[in-house]
Coordinates of C-alpha atoms and ligand atoms in Angstrom, one line a residue:
Chain W
M7 CA 6.3 40.6 -8.8
A8 CA 8.3 37.5 -8.5
T9 CA 6.6 34.2 -9.3
P10 CA 5.5 32.5 -6.3
K11 CA 7.2 29.2 -5.4
L12 CA 3.8 27.3 -5.5
S13 CA 0.5 28.4 -6.7
L14 CA -2.9 26.5 -6.5
Q15 CA -5.3 27.9 -8.8
H16 CA -9.0 27.3 -8.8
I17 CA -8.5 23.7 -7.3
H18 CA -11.6 21.5 -7.4
K19 CA -12.0 18.2 -5.8
R20 CA -15.0 16.1 -5.0
F21 CA -15.4 12.5 -3.7
G22 CA -18.8 11.3 -5.2
A23 CA -21.3 13.9 -4.5
K24 CA -19.4 15.5 -1.7
V25 CA -17.6 18.8 -2.7
V26 CA -14.4 19.0 -0.6
L27 CA -12.3 21.7 -2.5
D28 CA -14.4 24.2 -4.2
G29 CA -12.1 26.6 -5.9
V30 CA -9.0 26.9 -3.8
N31 CA -6.6 29.8 -4.6
L32 CA -3.3 30.0 -2.7
D33 CA 0.0 31.4 -3.5
V34 CA 3.1 30.6 -1.3
D35 CA 6.4 32.5 -2.0
A36 CA 9.8 31.0 -1.9
G37 CA 11.1 30.9 1.7
E38 CA 7.7 32.0 3.1
S39 CA 5.9 30.1 5.8
V40 CA 2.2 30.0 5.2
V41 CA -0.1 28.3 7.7
V42 CA -3.5 27.3 6.6
M43 CA -6.3 26.5 9.3
G44 CA -9.6 25.1 9.1
G45 CA -12.0 23.0 10.9
S46 CA -11.7 19.1 10.7
G47 CA -12.7 17.6 7.5
T48 CA -12.8 20.7 5.5
G49 CA -10.3 19.4 3.0
K50 CA -6.8 20.6 4.3
S51 CA -5.1 17.3 3.9
V52 CA -6.7 16.7 0.6
M53 CA -5.4 20.0 -0.6
L54 CA -1.7 19.0 0.2
K55 CA -2.4 15.7 -1.5
C56 CA -3.7 17.5 -4.6
V57 CA -0.3 19.3 -4.8
L58 CA 1.7 16.2 -4.3
G59 CA -0.2 14.3 -7.0
L60 CA -1.4 11.8 -4.5
I61 CA -5.1 13.0 -5.3
Q62 CA -5.7 14.2 -8.8
P63 CA -7.9 17.3 -8.5
D64 CA -10.9 17.5 -10.7
S65 CA -10.1 20.9 -12.1
G66 CA -7.5 23.7 -11.5
R67 CA -3.8 24.1 -11.9
I68 CA -1.0 23.8 -9.6
L69 CA 2.1 25.7 -10.6
L70 CA 5.7 25.3 -9.1
D71 CA 8.0 28.1 -9.9
G72 CA 5.4 29.1 -12.6
Q73 CA 5.4 25.5 -14.2
D74 CA 2.3 23.6 -14.4
I75 CA 2.7 20.4 -12.4
T76 CA -1.0 19.2 -12.3
H77 CA -0.6 16.5 -14.8
V78 CA 2.8 15.4 -14.3
H79 CA 3.0 11.5 -13.9
G80 CA 5.3 8.5 -13.7
R81 CA 9.1 9.2 -13.5
E82 CA 8.7 12.7 -14.0
R83 CA 6.5 13.0 -10.9
E84 CA 9.1 11.0 -9.0
Q85 CA 11.8 13.6 -9.8
L86 CA 9.4 16.3 -8.8
L87 CA 8.6 14.8 -5.4
R88 CA 12.4 14.8 -4.5
R89 CA 11.9 18.6 -4.3
F90 CA 9.1 18.2 -1.7
G91 CA 9.0 17.0 2.0
M92 CA 5.9 15.8 3.7
L93 CA 5.1 15.4 7.3
F94 CA 1.9 13.2 7.3
Q95 CA -0.9 13.9 9.8
G96 CA -0.7 10.5 11.3
G97 CA 3.2 10.2 10.8
A98 CA 3.1 7.5 8.3
L99 CA 6.2 5.8 9.5
F100 CA 7.2 2.5 7.8
D101 CA 6.4 0.2 10.8
S102 CA 8.5 -2.7 9.1
L103 CA 11.5 -0.6 9.1
R104 CA 13.8 0.8 12.0
V105 CA 13.8 4.4 12.7
W106 CA 17.1 5.1 11.1
R107 CA 15.8 3.4 7.8
N108 CA 12.7 5.6 8.0
V109 CA 14.6 8.7 8.4
S110 CA 17.1 8.0 5.7
F111 CA 14.5 6.4 3.3
G112 CA 14.7 9.3 0.8
L113 CA 18.4 9.6 1.0
I114 CA 18.8 6.0 -0.1
S115 CA 15.8 5.7 -2.6
A116 CA 16.1 9.4 -4.2
Q117 CA 19.8 10.2 -3.6
R118 CA 21.3 6.9 -4.0
M119 CA 23.2 7.1 -0.8
S120 CA 25.0 4.1 0.6
K121 CA 23.5 2.4 3.6
R122 CA 26.5 3.2 5.9
D123 CA 26.4 6.8 4.9
A124 CA 22.7 6.9 5.3
R125 CA 22.9 5.5 8.7
A126 CA 25.2 8.3 9.8
K127 CA 23.2 11.0 8.3
A128 CA 20.4 9.7 9.9
V129 CA 21.8 9.9 13.4
E130 CA 22.8 13.3 12.5
I131 CA 19.3 14.3 11.6
L132 CA 17.9 12.6 14.6
A133 CA 20.1 14.6 16.8
K134 CA 18.7 17.6 15.1
V135 CA 15.0 16.7 16.3
G136 CA 16.3 15.9 19.5
L137 CA 16.4 12.2 19.5
G138 CA 19.6 10.2 20.6
P139 CA 21.3 7.7 18.3
E140 CA 19.9 4.7 20.2
V141 CA 16.4 5.7 18.8
G142 CA 17.6 4.8 15.4
D143 CA 17.6 1.1 16.1
L144 CA 14.0 1.1 17.4
R145 CA 11.0 0.2 15.5
P146 CA 8.2 3.0 15.2
A147 CA 5.7 1.0 17.2
E148 CA 8.1 1.2 20.2
L149 CA 8.1 5.0 20.2
S150 CA 5.7 7.5 22.1
G151 CA 3.3 9.7 20.1
G152 CA 5.8 12.7 20.5
M153 CA 8.8 10.7 19.4
Q154 CA 7.0 9.4 16.4
K155 CA 6.2 12.9 15.3
R156 CA 9.7 13.8 15.7
V157 CA 11.0 10.7 13.7
A158 CA 8.2 11.8 10.9
L159 CA 9.7 15.4 11.0
A160 CA 13.2 14.1 10.6
R161 CA 12.1 12.0 7.6
A162 CA 10.5 14.9 6.0
I163 CA 13.5 17.1 6.1
A164 CA 16.2 14.5 5.7
T165 CA 16.6 15.3 1.9
N166 CA 16.7 19.1 2.4
P167 CA 13.5 19.6 0.4
E168 CA 12.9 22.9 -1.1
I169 CA 9.4 22.9 -0.2
I170 CA 7.9 21.2 2.9
F171 CA 4.3 20.3 4.0
F172 CA 3.5 20.0 7.7
D173 CA 0.0 18.3 8.2
E174 CA -1.1 19.1 11.8
P175 CA 2.4 18.7 13.1
T176 CA 1.4 19.4 16.9
A177 CA -2.0 17.6 17.0
G178 CA -2.2 15.1 19.8
L179 CA 0.9 16.5 21.5
D180 CA 1.3 18.1 25.0
P181 CA 1.9 22.0 24.8
I182 CA 5.6 21.7 25.9
M183 CA 6.3 18.8 23.0
A184 CA 4.2 21.0 20.6
D185 CA 6.4 23.9 21.3
V186 CA 9.4 21.7 20.6
I187 CA 8.0 20.7 17.3
N188 CA 7.2 24.3 16.5
K189 CA 10.8 25.4 17.3
L190 CA 12.2 22.7 15.1
I191 CA 9.9 23.6 12.1
I192 CA 11.0 27.4 12.3
E193 CA 14.7 26.4 12.9
R194 CA 14.6 24.0 9.8
V195 CA 12.8 26.3 7.5
R196 CA 15.1 29.2 8.5
E197 CA 18.2 27.2 8.3
M198 CA 17.5 25.6 5.2
G199 CA 15.6 28.4 3.5
A200 CA 12.9 26.1 2.6
T201 CA 9.3 27.2 1.9
A202 CA 6.7 25.7 4.3
L203 CA 3.0 25.2 4.1
T204 CA 1.8 23.9 7.3
I205 CA -1.8 22.7 8.4
T206 CA -2.9 23.3 11.9
H207 CA -5.7 24.2 14.1
D208 CA -3.3 24.9 16.9
M209 CA -3.5 28.9 17.1
A210 CA -0.6 29.1 19.3
S211 CA 1.6 27.1 16.8
A212 CA 0.2 29.0 13.9
R213 CA 1.1 32.2 15.5
K214 CA 4.8 31.1 16.1
I215 CA 5.6 29.6 12.7
A216 CA 3.7 31.5 10.1
D217 CA 4.5 34.5 8.0
R218 CA 1.1 34.5 6.6
I219 CA -2.3 32.7 8.0
G220 CA -5.0 31.6 5.8
M221 CA -8.2 30.1 6.6
L222 CA -9.8 27.2 4.5
H223 CA -13.8 27.1 4.9
G224 CA -16.3 25.7 2.5
G225 CA -13.8 24.5 0.0
K226 CA -12.3 28.0 -0.4
I227 CA -9.5 30.2 1.2
I228 CA -11.9 32.7 2.5
W229 CA -9.2 34.9 4.5
I230 CA -5.4 35.0 4.1
G231 CA -3.1 37.9 5.7
P232 CA 0.0 38.3 7.7
A233 CA 0.2 36.5 10.8
A234 CA 0.1 39.6 12.9
E235 CA -3.2 40.5 11.4
V236 CA -5.1 37.5 12.1
D237 CA -6.6 39.0 15.3
R238 CA -8.0 41.9 13.4
S239 CA -9.1 40.1 10.2
G240 CA -12.7 41.5 10.4
N241 CA -13.6 38.1 9.1
P242 CA -16.4 36.4 11.4
Y243 CA -15.4 32.9 10.5
V244 CA -11.7 33.4 11.2
E245 CA -12.7 35.4 14.5
Q246 CA -14.8 32.4 15.5
F247 CA -12.0 30.0 14.7
I248 CA -9.3 31.7 16.6
H249 CA -11.3 32.2 19.7
G250 CA -12.8 28.7 19.6
R251 CA -16.3 29.8 20.0
A252 CA -19.1 27.5 19.7
E253 CA -21.5 30.0 18.3
G254 CA -20.9 31.9 15.1
P255 CA -21.0 31.5 11.3
I256 CA -19.0 28.3 11.1
T257 CA -21.5 26.5 13.5
M258 CA -24.3 27.9 11.5
A259 CA -22.8 26.5 8.3
V260 CA -22.2 23.1 9.8
R261 CA -25.7 22.9 11.1
R262 CA -27.3 23.9 7.7
Q263 CA -25.6 21.0 5.9
Chain H
M16 CA -37.6 11.8 -3.0
T17 CA -38.9 8.6 -4.1
T18 CA -36.9 6.1 -6.3
V19 CA -38.8 3.8 -8.4
T20 CA -36.4 0.8 -8.9
N21 CA -36.1 -0.2 -12.4
P22 CA -34.8 -3.9 -12.6
V23 CA -33.4 -3.4 -16.0
A24 CA -31.6 -0.3 -14.8
N25 CA -30.4 -2.2 -11.7
V26 CA -28.8 -5.1 -13.7
G27 CA -27.1 -2.7 -16.1
R28 CA -25.7 -0.9 -13.2
A29 CA -24.5 -4.1 -11.6
T30 CA -23.1 -5.4 -14.9
L31 CA -21.2 -2.0 -15.6
E32 CA -19.8 -2.0 -12.0
F33 CA -18.5 -5.5 -12.5
L34 CA -16.9 -4.8 -15.8
A35 CA -15.2 -1.7 -14.2
D36 CA -13.9 -4.0 -11.4
V37 CA -12.5 -6.3 -14.0
G38 CA -10.9 -3.4 -15.9
R39 CA -9.3 -2.0 -12.8
L40 CA -8.0 -5.4 -11.8
C41 CA -6.5 -5.8 -15.5
I42 CA -4.7 -2.4 -15.3
F43 CA -3.5 -3.3 -12.0
A44 CA -2.1 -6.7 -13.1
A45 CA -0.4 -5.0 -16.1
Q46 CA 1.2 -2.3 -13.7
S47 CA 2.4 -5.2 -11.5
I48 CA 4.0 -7.1 -14.2
L49 CA 5.7 -3.9 -15.7
A50 CA 7.0 -3.3 -12.1
V51 CA 8.6 -6.7 -12.1
F52 CA 10.6 -5.9 -15.1
T53 CA 11.6 -2.3 -14.7
P54 CA 14.3 -0.9 -12.2
P55 CA 15.0 -0.1 -9.6
F56 CA 14.7 -3.7 -8.2
Y57 CA 14.5 -4.2 -4.4
F58 CA 16.1 -7.5 -3.8
A59 CA 16.0 -7.3 -0.1
N60 CA 12.2 -7.1 -0.3
L61 CA 12.2 -9.9 -2.8
G62 CA 14.2 -12.0 -0.5
R63 CA 11.9 -11.3 2.5
Q64 CA 9.0 -12.3 0.2
L65 CA 10.5 -15.5 -1.1
L66 CA 11.1 -16.5 2.6
S67 CA 7.5 -15.6 3.8
V68 CA 5.8 -17.1 0.7
G69 CA 8.0 -20.2 0.3
F70 CA 9.7 -21.2 3.4
Y71 CA 7.1 -20.2 5.8
S72 CA 4.2 -22.0 3.8
L73 CA 6.3 -25.5 3.9
P74 CA 4.5 -26.9 6.8
V75 CA 1.1 -26.1 5.6
V76 CA 1.7 -27.3 2.1
G77 CA 3.6 -30.6 3.5
L78 CA 0.9 -31.3 5.7
T79 CA -2.0 -31.1 3.5
A80 CA -0.1 -33.1 0.8
L81 CA 0.5 -35.8 3.2
F82 CA -3.1 -36.2 4.1
T83 CA -4.5 -35.7 0.6
G84 CA -2.0 -38.3 -0.8
A85 CA -3.0 -40.9 2.0
V86 CA -6.7 -40.4 1.7
L87 CA -6.3 -40.7 -2.2
A88 CA -4.8 -43.9 -2.1
Q89 CA -7.4 -45.1 0.3
Q90 CA -10.3 -44.0 -1.8
I91 CA -8.7 -45.2 -5.0
Y92 CA -8.1 -48.7 -3.5
I93 CA -11.8 -48.7 -2.6
G94 CA -12.9 -47.7 -6.1
T95 CA -10.6 -49.9 -8.1
G96 CA -11.1 -52.8 -5.9
R97 CA -14.7 -53.1 -7.1
F98 CA -13.3 -54.4 -10.3
N99 CA -10.0 -56.0 -9.2
A100 CA -7.5 -53.3 -10.6
E101 CA -5.8 -52.6 -7.1
S102 CA -2.6 -52.6 -8.8
T103 CA -3.4 -49.2 -10.6
V104 CA -3.5 -47.3 -7.3
P105 CA 0.0 -46.0 -7.5
T106 CA -0.5 -44.7 -10.9
I107 CA -3.8 -43.0 -10.4
V108 CA -2.5 -41.5 -7.0
V109 CA 0.6 -40.0 -8.7
F110 CA -1.4 -38.8 -11.6
G111 CA -4.2 -37.1 -9.7
I112 CA -1.7 -35.3 -7.3
T113 CA 0.8 -34.0 -10.0
R114 CA -1.9 -32.8 -12.4
E115 CA -4.7 -31.7 -10.1
L116 CA -4.7 -31.8 -6.5
G117 CA -1.1 -30.8 -5.9
P118 CA -1.3 -27.6 -7.5
V119 CA -5.0 -26.9 -6.4
I120 CA -4.9 -27.7 -2.9
A121 CA -1.4 -26.3 -2.2
S122 CA -2.4 -23.0 -3.9
L123 CA -5.8 -22.8 -2.0
M124 CA -3.8 -23.4 1.2
V125 CA -1.2 -20.9 0.3
A126 CA -4.1 -18.3 -0.9
G127 CA -5.4 -18.6 2.7
R128 CA -2.1 -17.8 4.3
V129 CA -0.3 -15.4 1.8
S130 CA -3.1 -13.5 0.2
A131 CA -4.6 -12.6 3.5
A132 CA -1.2 -11.4 5.0
M133 CA -0.4 -9.3 1.8
A134 CA -4.0 -7.7 1.9
A135 CA -3.8 -7.0 5.6
E136 CA -0.2 -5.5 5.5
L137 CA -0.8 -3.4 2.4
G138 CA -4.2 -2.5 3.6
T139 CA -2.6 -1.3 7.0
M140 CA 0.0 0.6 4.9
R141 CA -2.8 2.2 2.7
V142 CA -5.1 3.5 5.7
T143 CA -1.9 4.9 7.6
E144 CA -0.7 6.6 4.6
Q145 CA 2.5 4.6 4.3
I146 CA 1.9 4.0 0.7
D147 CA 1.4 7.7 0.2
A148 CA 4.6 8.4 2.1
L149 CA 6.5 6.0 -0.2
T150 CA 5.1 8.1 -3.1
T151 CA 6.4 11.3 -1.6
L152 CA 9.8 9.8 -0.9
A153 CA 10.2 9.3 -4.6
T154 CA 9.7 5.6 -4.3
N155 CA 6.9 3.8 -6.8
P156 CA 4.9 1.6 -4.6
F157 CA 4.5 -0.8 -7.5
R158 CA 8.1 -1.6 -7.7
Y159 CA 8.8 -1.5 -4.0
L160 CA 5.8 -3.4 -2.4
I161 CA 3.9 -5.2 -5.2
A162 CA 6.7 -6.3 -7.8
P163 CA 8.6 -8.4 -5.2
R164 CA 5.4 -10.0 -3.8
V165 CA 4.0 -11.1 -7.1
L166 CA 7.5 -12.3 -8.3
A167 CA 8.1 -14.2 -5.1
A168 CA 4.7 -15.9 -5.2
T169 CA 4.9 -16.8 -8.9
L170 CA 8.4 -18.4 -8.3
M171 CA 7.8 -20.0 -5.1
L172 CA 4.3 -21.9 -5.7
P173 CA 5.9 -24.2 -8.3
I174 CA 8.7 -25.1 -5.9
L175 CA 6.1 -25.5 -3.3
V176 CA 4.0 -27.6 -5.4
L177 CA 6.8 -29.9 -6.5
I178 CA 7.8 -30.6 -2.9
G179 CA 3.9 -31.2 -2.0
D180 CA 3.9 -33.6 -5.0
I181 CA 6.6 -35.7 -3.5
I182 CA 5.2 -35.4 -0.1
G183 CA 1.7 -36.5 -1.3
V184 CA 3.1 -39.4 -3.4
M185 CA 5.0 -40.3 0.0
G186 CA 1.5 -40.1 1.7
G187 CA 0.0 -42.6 -0.6
W188 CA 2.9 -44.9 -0.4
A189 CA 3.0 -44.8 3.4
L190 CA -0.8 -45.8 3.6
A191 CA -0.6 -48.3 0.8
T192 CA 2.3 -50.0 2.5
T193 CA 1.2 -50.1 6.1
V194 CA -2.6 -50.1 6.1
L195 CA -3.1 -51.9 2.8
E196 CA -0.3 -54.1 2.6
Y197 CA 1.4 -53.1 -0.7
N198 CA 5.0 -54.0 -1.4
S199 CA 7.0 -50.9 -0.8
V200 CA 9.5 -51.3 -3.9
G201 CA 6.7 -52.4 -6.0
Y202 CA 4.4 -49.5 -5.1
L203 CA 7.2 -46.9 -6.0
Q204 CA 8.0 -48.6 -9.1
R205 CA 4.5 -48.5 -10.4
T206 CA 4.5 -44.9 -9.4
V207 CA 7.2 -43.8 -11.7
D208 CA 6.4 -46.5 -14.6
F209 CA 3.6 -44.6 -16.2
L210 CA 4.4 -41.2 -15.0
E211 CA 5.2 -38.7 -17.7
T212 CA 7.3 -35.5 -17.4
W213 CA 4.5 -33.5 -18.7
D214 CA 2.1 -34.8 -15.8
V215 CA 4.6 -32.9 -13.4
I216 CA 5.6 -29.8 -15.6
S217 CA 1.9 -29.1 -16.4
G218 CA 1.0 -29.0 -12.6
L219 CA 4.1 -26.8 -12.0
I220 CA 3.0 -24.3 -14.6
K221 CA -0.4 -24.2 -13.2
A222 CA 1.3 -23.6 -9.9
G223 CA 3.0 -20.6 -11.3
V224 CA -0.2 -19.1 -12.6
F225 CA -1.8 -19.7 -9.0
G226 CA 1.2 -18.0 -7.4
F227 CA 0.7 -14.8 -9.4
I228 CA -3.2 -14.9 -8.8
I229 CA -2.3 -15.3 -5.0
A230 CA -0.2 -12.3 -4.7
L231 CA -2.2 -10.1 -7.2
M232 CA -5.4 -10.5 -5.3
G233 CA -3.7 -9.8 -1.9
C234 CA -2.0 -6.9 -3.3
Y235 CA -4.9 -5.6 -5.4
Q236 CA -7.4 -5.8 -2.3
G237 CA -4.9 -4.4 0.2
F238 CA -3.7 -1.6 -2.1
N239 CA -7.2 -0.2 -2.9
S240 CA -8.6 -0.6 0.5
S241 CA -10.1 2.2 2.5
G242 CA -12.0 2.9 5.6
G243 CA -9.7 2.2 8.5
A244 CA -9.5 -1.2 10.4
Q245 CA -12.9 -2.5 9.0
G246 CA -11.7 -1.7 5.6
V247 CA -8.5 -3.6 6.0
G248 CA -10.7 -6.6 7.5
R249 CA -12.9 -6.4 4.4
A250 CA -9.8 -6.4 2.2
T251 CA -8.3 -9.3 3.6
T252 CA -11.6 -11.6 3.4
N253 CA -11.9 -10.4 -0.2
A254 CA -8.3 -11.2 -1.1
V255 CA -8.8 -14.8 0.2
V256 CA -12.3 -15.4 -1.5
S257 CA -11.3 -13.9 -4.8
A258 CA -8.1 -15.6 -5.0
S259 CA -9.6 -18.9 -4.2
I260 CA -12.3 -18.5 -6.9
L261 CA -9.8 -17.2 -9.5
I262 CA -7.4 -20.3 -8.9
L263 CA -10.5 -22.7 -9.3
A264 CA -11.7 -20.8 -12.4
A265 CA -8.2 -20.6 -13.9
N266 CA -7.4 -24.1 -13.0
Y267 CA -10.6 -25.1 -15.2
I268 CA -9.7 -22.8 -18.0
I269 CA -6.1 -24.1 -18.1
T270 CA -6.9 -27.8 -18.0
S271 CA -9.8 -27.6 -20.5
I272 CA -7.9 -25.3 -23.1
V273 CA -4.1 -25.5 -22.7
F274 CA -3.5 -28.9 -21.1
T275 CA -5.9 -31.2 -23.1
D276 CA -3.2 -34.0 -23.5
Ligands
ADP327 N1 -9.4 9.3 -0.7 C1 -10.8 9.8 -0.2 N2 -12.0 9.2 -0.7 C2 -13.1 9.8 -0.3 N3 -13.1 10.9 0.5 C3 -12.1 11.3 1.1 C4 -10.7 10.8 0.7 N4 -9.9 11.8 1.3 C5 -10.6 12.5 2.0 N5 -11.8 12.6 1.8 C6 -12.9 13.3 2.5 O1 -12.6 14.4 2.3 C7 -12.9 15.3 3.4 C8 -11.9 16.2 3.7 O2 -10.7 15.2 4.4 P1 -9.4 16.0 4.8 O3 -8.7 16.6 3.9 O4 -8.8 14.7 5.5 O5 -10.0 16.9 6.1 P2 -8.9 17.7 7.1 O6 -9.3 19.0 6.6 O7 -9.3 17.4 8.4 O8 -7.5 17.2 6.8 C9 -13.4 14.4 4.4 O9 -14.8 14.6 4.4 C10 -12.9 13.1 3.9 O10 -13.9 12.2 4.3
MG328 MG1 -6.2 16.4 7.8

């Protein structure tokens, strides 16, 4: 079997007394699109940040192409991060910079592209996410929520990264805009051959963009399987989640805490 | 569960937490200084900070210096008048301004403006994950955000204080020649007669140190803020308070240990 592109092995992370990740295991193959779902506050964002090195896991290993990257720091980490793209949950656009500078930030900082070229490239990428060139001169605060998400998406894919993380890309958007984002993600991943790991609790979105779907609960991936099998997982947690039922094992677990 | 509070344990814990805080601040300061001297350098960011720390602080520094110089001349006139030494007013005013009041008062005023602004901006960037986003875009936040701020404040404070010194002396001169009927040329002559270069330079060196403290505390509090809008508010307050206290403490240490002549 080929080595997975990205492999999380027994990742543990706690904040103070609060255990957030309790032994997460997850493999993502090259060119694959994996979706992880899970309730709010179960540590989905923390999991992505552990891989990026924004948060140091307490124990466990993270492998990229079979290489241990858990404890890579400094300039080496900077090099490593050039291979990743990240769409943050809240967009995290730089509000002091215009949209085109946001989109081309990685091109200028990591790839040393000239400002003029970067600007042209930014306009090109903005067009790919359905935004006109005039948007490039606006500030993030002047954009609607849906436009901010698209700009953030444009920034995440601008440098053609090998691996892209999408943290709740459709949260807070209307269903039509959400579907536009889904399409964009599929297109980008297919077109660029990138590997994608997406966090979402939007089931419609998950079904659309995922090759495989996993569920994070209680600090562990409790189920993972092909997207088509999510409806017959036989796992009561997954069933409760995908049907959005208030009663079930997840609610019981929350009440026990 | 009942906890029996052990006073010794509490004192111990508080001491350890304090030491841990000091340690974290020292590491942060070392990382900031390192970032100032390692490429890539972000000159546009530096320019923006030079403008915002230097140019936009001019009105605040100028006004405080003007009033401080004037009130100093007034008080020293009263004091020296008690033993008929009114002629020493210009000398004492310029001495007090260049060595102490210029650097300290200007820095405290700038701390209120600049530390707060830096803590609020970096704090907002932290809680909205913009600092994490910088990192994932292969940009070191210390070099991109903190180095320009620390460098700008360290460079601009001496310039601001020099300008403040001049305005302060002129404030004293204006009061002395209008309200107190001193001779205009005579006052200025007495001002420079006994002034030594070291009086001015030592004040400017202090100002550089204070500038570093102002930016360091603003950045440290903002960079490490957490907990949404409330956390940013807390970081802003902490930045101003800690910068002010550190400026006064550093002033005492520098004056009593380094500048004893
Ligand atoms: N830097 C941090 N410090 C302390 N607690 C954190 C930090 N980041 C996340 N947490 C906590 O970890 C838990 C999981 O957070 P997160 O991964 O953001 O959840 P979600 O699954 O909704 O993305 C939350 O309870 C959150 O409060
Ligand atoms: Mg999250």
